[in-house]
Short mmCIF file of C-alpha atoms (C1' of nucleotides) in Angstrom, two decimals:
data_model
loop_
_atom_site.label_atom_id
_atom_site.label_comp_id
_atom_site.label_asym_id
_atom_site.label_seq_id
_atom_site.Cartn_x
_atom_site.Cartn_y
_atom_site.Cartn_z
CA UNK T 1 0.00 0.00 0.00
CA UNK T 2 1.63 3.07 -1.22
CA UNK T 3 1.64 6.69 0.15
CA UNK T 4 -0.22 7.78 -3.80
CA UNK T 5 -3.01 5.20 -3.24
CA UNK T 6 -4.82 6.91 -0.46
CA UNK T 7 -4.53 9.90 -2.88
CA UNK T 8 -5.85 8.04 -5.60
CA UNK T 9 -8.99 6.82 -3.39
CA UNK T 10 -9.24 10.87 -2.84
CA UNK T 11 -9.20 11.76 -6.54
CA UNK T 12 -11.56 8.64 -6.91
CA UNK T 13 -13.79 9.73 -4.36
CA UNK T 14 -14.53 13.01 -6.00
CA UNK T 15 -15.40 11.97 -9.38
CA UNK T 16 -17.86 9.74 -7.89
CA UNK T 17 -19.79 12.68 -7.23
CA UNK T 18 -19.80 13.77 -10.68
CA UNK T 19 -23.30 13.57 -12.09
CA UNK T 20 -24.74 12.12 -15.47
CA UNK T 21 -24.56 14.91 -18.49
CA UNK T 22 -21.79 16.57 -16.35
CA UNK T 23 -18.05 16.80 -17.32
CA UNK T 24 -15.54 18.13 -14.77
CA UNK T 25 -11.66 18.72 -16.01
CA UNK T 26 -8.95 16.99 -14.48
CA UNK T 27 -7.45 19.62 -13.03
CA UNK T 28 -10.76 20.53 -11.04
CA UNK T 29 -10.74 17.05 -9.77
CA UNK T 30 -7.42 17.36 -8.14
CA UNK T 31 -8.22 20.00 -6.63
CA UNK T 32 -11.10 19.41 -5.39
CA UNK T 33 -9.50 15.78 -4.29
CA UNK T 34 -7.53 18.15 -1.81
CA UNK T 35 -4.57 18.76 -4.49
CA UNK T 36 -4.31 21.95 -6.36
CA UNK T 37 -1.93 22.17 -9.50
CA UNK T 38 -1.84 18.62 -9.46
CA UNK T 39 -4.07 17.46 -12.74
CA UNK T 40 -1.43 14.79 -13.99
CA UNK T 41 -1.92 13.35 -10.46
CA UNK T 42 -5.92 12.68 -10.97
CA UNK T 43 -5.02 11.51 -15.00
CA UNK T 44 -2.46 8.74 -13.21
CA UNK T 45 -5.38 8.00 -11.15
CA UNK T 46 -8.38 7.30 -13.67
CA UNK T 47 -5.50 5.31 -15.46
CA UNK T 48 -5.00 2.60 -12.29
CA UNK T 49 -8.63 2.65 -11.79
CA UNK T 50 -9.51 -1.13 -11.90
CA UNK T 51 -12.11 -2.57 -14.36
CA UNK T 52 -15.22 -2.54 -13.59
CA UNK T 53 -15.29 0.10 -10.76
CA UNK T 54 -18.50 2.45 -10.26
CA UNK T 55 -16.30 5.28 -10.95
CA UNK T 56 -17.45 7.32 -13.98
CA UNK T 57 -14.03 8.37 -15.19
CA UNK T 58 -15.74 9.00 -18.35
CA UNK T 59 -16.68 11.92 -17.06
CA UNK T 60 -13.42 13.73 -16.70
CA UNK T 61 -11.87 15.77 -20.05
CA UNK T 62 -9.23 18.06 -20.20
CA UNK T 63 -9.33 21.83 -19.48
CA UNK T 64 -9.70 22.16 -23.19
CA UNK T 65 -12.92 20.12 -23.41
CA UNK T 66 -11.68 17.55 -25.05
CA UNK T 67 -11.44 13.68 -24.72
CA UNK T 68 -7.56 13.40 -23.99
CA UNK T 69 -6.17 10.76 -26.70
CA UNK T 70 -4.95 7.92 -25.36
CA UNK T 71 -1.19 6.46 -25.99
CA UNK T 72 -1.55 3.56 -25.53
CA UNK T 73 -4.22 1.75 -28.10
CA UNK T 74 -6.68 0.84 -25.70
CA UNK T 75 -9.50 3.02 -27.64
CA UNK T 76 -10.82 3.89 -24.44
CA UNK T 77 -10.97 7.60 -25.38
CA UNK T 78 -13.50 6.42 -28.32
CA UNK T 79 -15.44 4.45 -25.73
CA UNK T 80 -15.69 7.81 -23.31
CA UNK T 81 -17.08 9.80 -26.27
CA UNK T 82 -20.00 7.50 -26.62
CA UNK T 83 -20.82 7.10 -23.46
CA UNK T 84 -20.64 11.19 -23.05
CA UNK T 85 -23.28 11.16 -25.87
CA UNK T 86 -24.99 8.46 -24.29
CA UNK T 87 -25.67 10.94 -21.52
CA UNK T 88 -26.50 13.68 -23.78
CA UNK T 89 -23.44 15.64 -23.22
CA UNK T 90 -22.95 17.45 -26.67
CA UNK T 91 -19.33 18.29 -29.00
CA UNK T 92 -18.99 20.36 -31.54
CA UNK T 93 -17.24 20.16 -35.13
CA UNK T 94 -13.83 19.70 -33.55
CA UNK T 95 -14.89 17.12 -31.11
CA UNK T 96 -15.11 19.88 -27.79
CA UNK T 97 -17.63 19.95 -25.13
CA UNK T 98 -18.48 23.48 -24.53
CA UNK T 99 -17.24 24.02 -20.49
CA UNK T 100 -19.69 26.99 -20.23
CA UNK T 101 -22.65 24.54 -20.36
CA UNK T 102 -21.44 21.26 -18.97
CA UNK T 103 -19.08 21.91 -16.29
CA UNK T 104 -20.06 20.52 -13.46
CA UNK T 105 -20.33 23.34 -10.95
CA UNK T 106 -20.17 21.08 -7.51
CA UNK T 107 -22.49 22.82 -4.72
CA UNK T 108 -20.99 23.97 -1.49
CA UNK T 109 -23.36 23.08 1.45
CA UNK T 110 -22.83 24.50 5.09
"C1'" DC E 1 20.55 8.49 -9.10
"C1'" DC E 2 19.26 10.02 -13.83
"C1'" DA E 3 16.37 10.31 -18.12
"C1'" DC E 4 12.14 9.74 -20.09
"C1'" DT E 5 7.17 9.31 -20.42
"C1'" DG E 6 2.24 10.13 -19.60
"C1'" DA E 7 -5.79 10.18 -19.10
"C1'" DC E 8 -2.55 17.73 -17.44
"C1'" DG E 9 -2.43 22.80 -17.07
"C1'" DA E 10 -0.93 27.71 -16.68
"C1'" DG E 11 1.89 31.04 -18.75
"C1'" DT E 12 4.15 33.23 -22.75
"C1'" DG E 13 4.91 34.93 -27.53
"C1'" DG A 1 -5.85 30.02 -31.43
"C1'" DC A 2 -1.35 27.54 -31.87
"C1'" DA A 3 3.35 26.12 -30.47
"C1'" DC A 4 6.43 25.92 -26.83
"C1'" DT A 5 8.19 25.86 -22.01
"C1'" DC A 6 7.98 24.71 -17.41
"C1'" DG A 7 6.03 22.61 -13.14
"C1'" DC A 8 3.86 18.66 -11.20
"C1'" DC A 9 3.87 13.37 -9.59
"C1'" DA A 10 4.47 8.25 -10.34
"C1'" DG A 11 6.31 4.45 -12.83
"C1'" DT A 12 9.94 2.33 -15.69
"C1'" DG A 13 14.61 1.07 -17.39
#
DNA sequence: CCACTGACGAGTG
DNA sequence: GCACTCGCCAGTG
């Protein structure tokens, strides 16, 4: 059990609470995980996240509002688009969601 | 220990 | 808006 796991349940933990038809960016998910200027840190994260998990990592893009390409083949970044769409989340000609109207905008409660 | 890489992002020109 | 640099952390060789 390593020091970064207990951050990785952290970074986990927050995009649980993400909801359907909501996008939040990796760097928002750090920080809200309790580690600001971190983003790589929550991308790491969704990466070790173990298959089948109730964790919609689907729901995390990149501060541009796009679906971050992935390296290595898996074609997991085609999967997240569809399941985006799935949930009604819309892109536009250059495959970008617009942030303005599907950020999710978490709501602090006393 | 060092170099390099990767689901990132802010700053600069 | 694009290209580039730098900072960040973890894993790998």
């Amino acid at each position: 059990m390593s020091a970064s796991e207990s951050a990785y349940r952290r970074i986990w933990a927050v995009v649980l609470g993400i909801p359907r038809g909501r996008v939040a960016t990796y760097g928002q998910v750090a920080r809200l995980a309790g580690f600001p200027n971190h983003a790589r840190l929550a991308g790491y994260a969704l990466h070790a996240l173990p298959d089948g998990s109730p964790v919609p990592w689907h729901r995390v893009v990149n501060a541009k509002g796009e679906v971050s390409p992935r390296r290595d083949g898996s074609g997991h970044d085609r999967l997240q688009r569809l399941m985006l769409k799935r949930e009604k989340v819309r892109f536009d000609g250059r495959g970008r969601i617009s942030l303005a109207a599907f950020r999710w905008r978490p709501t602090v409660r006393p």
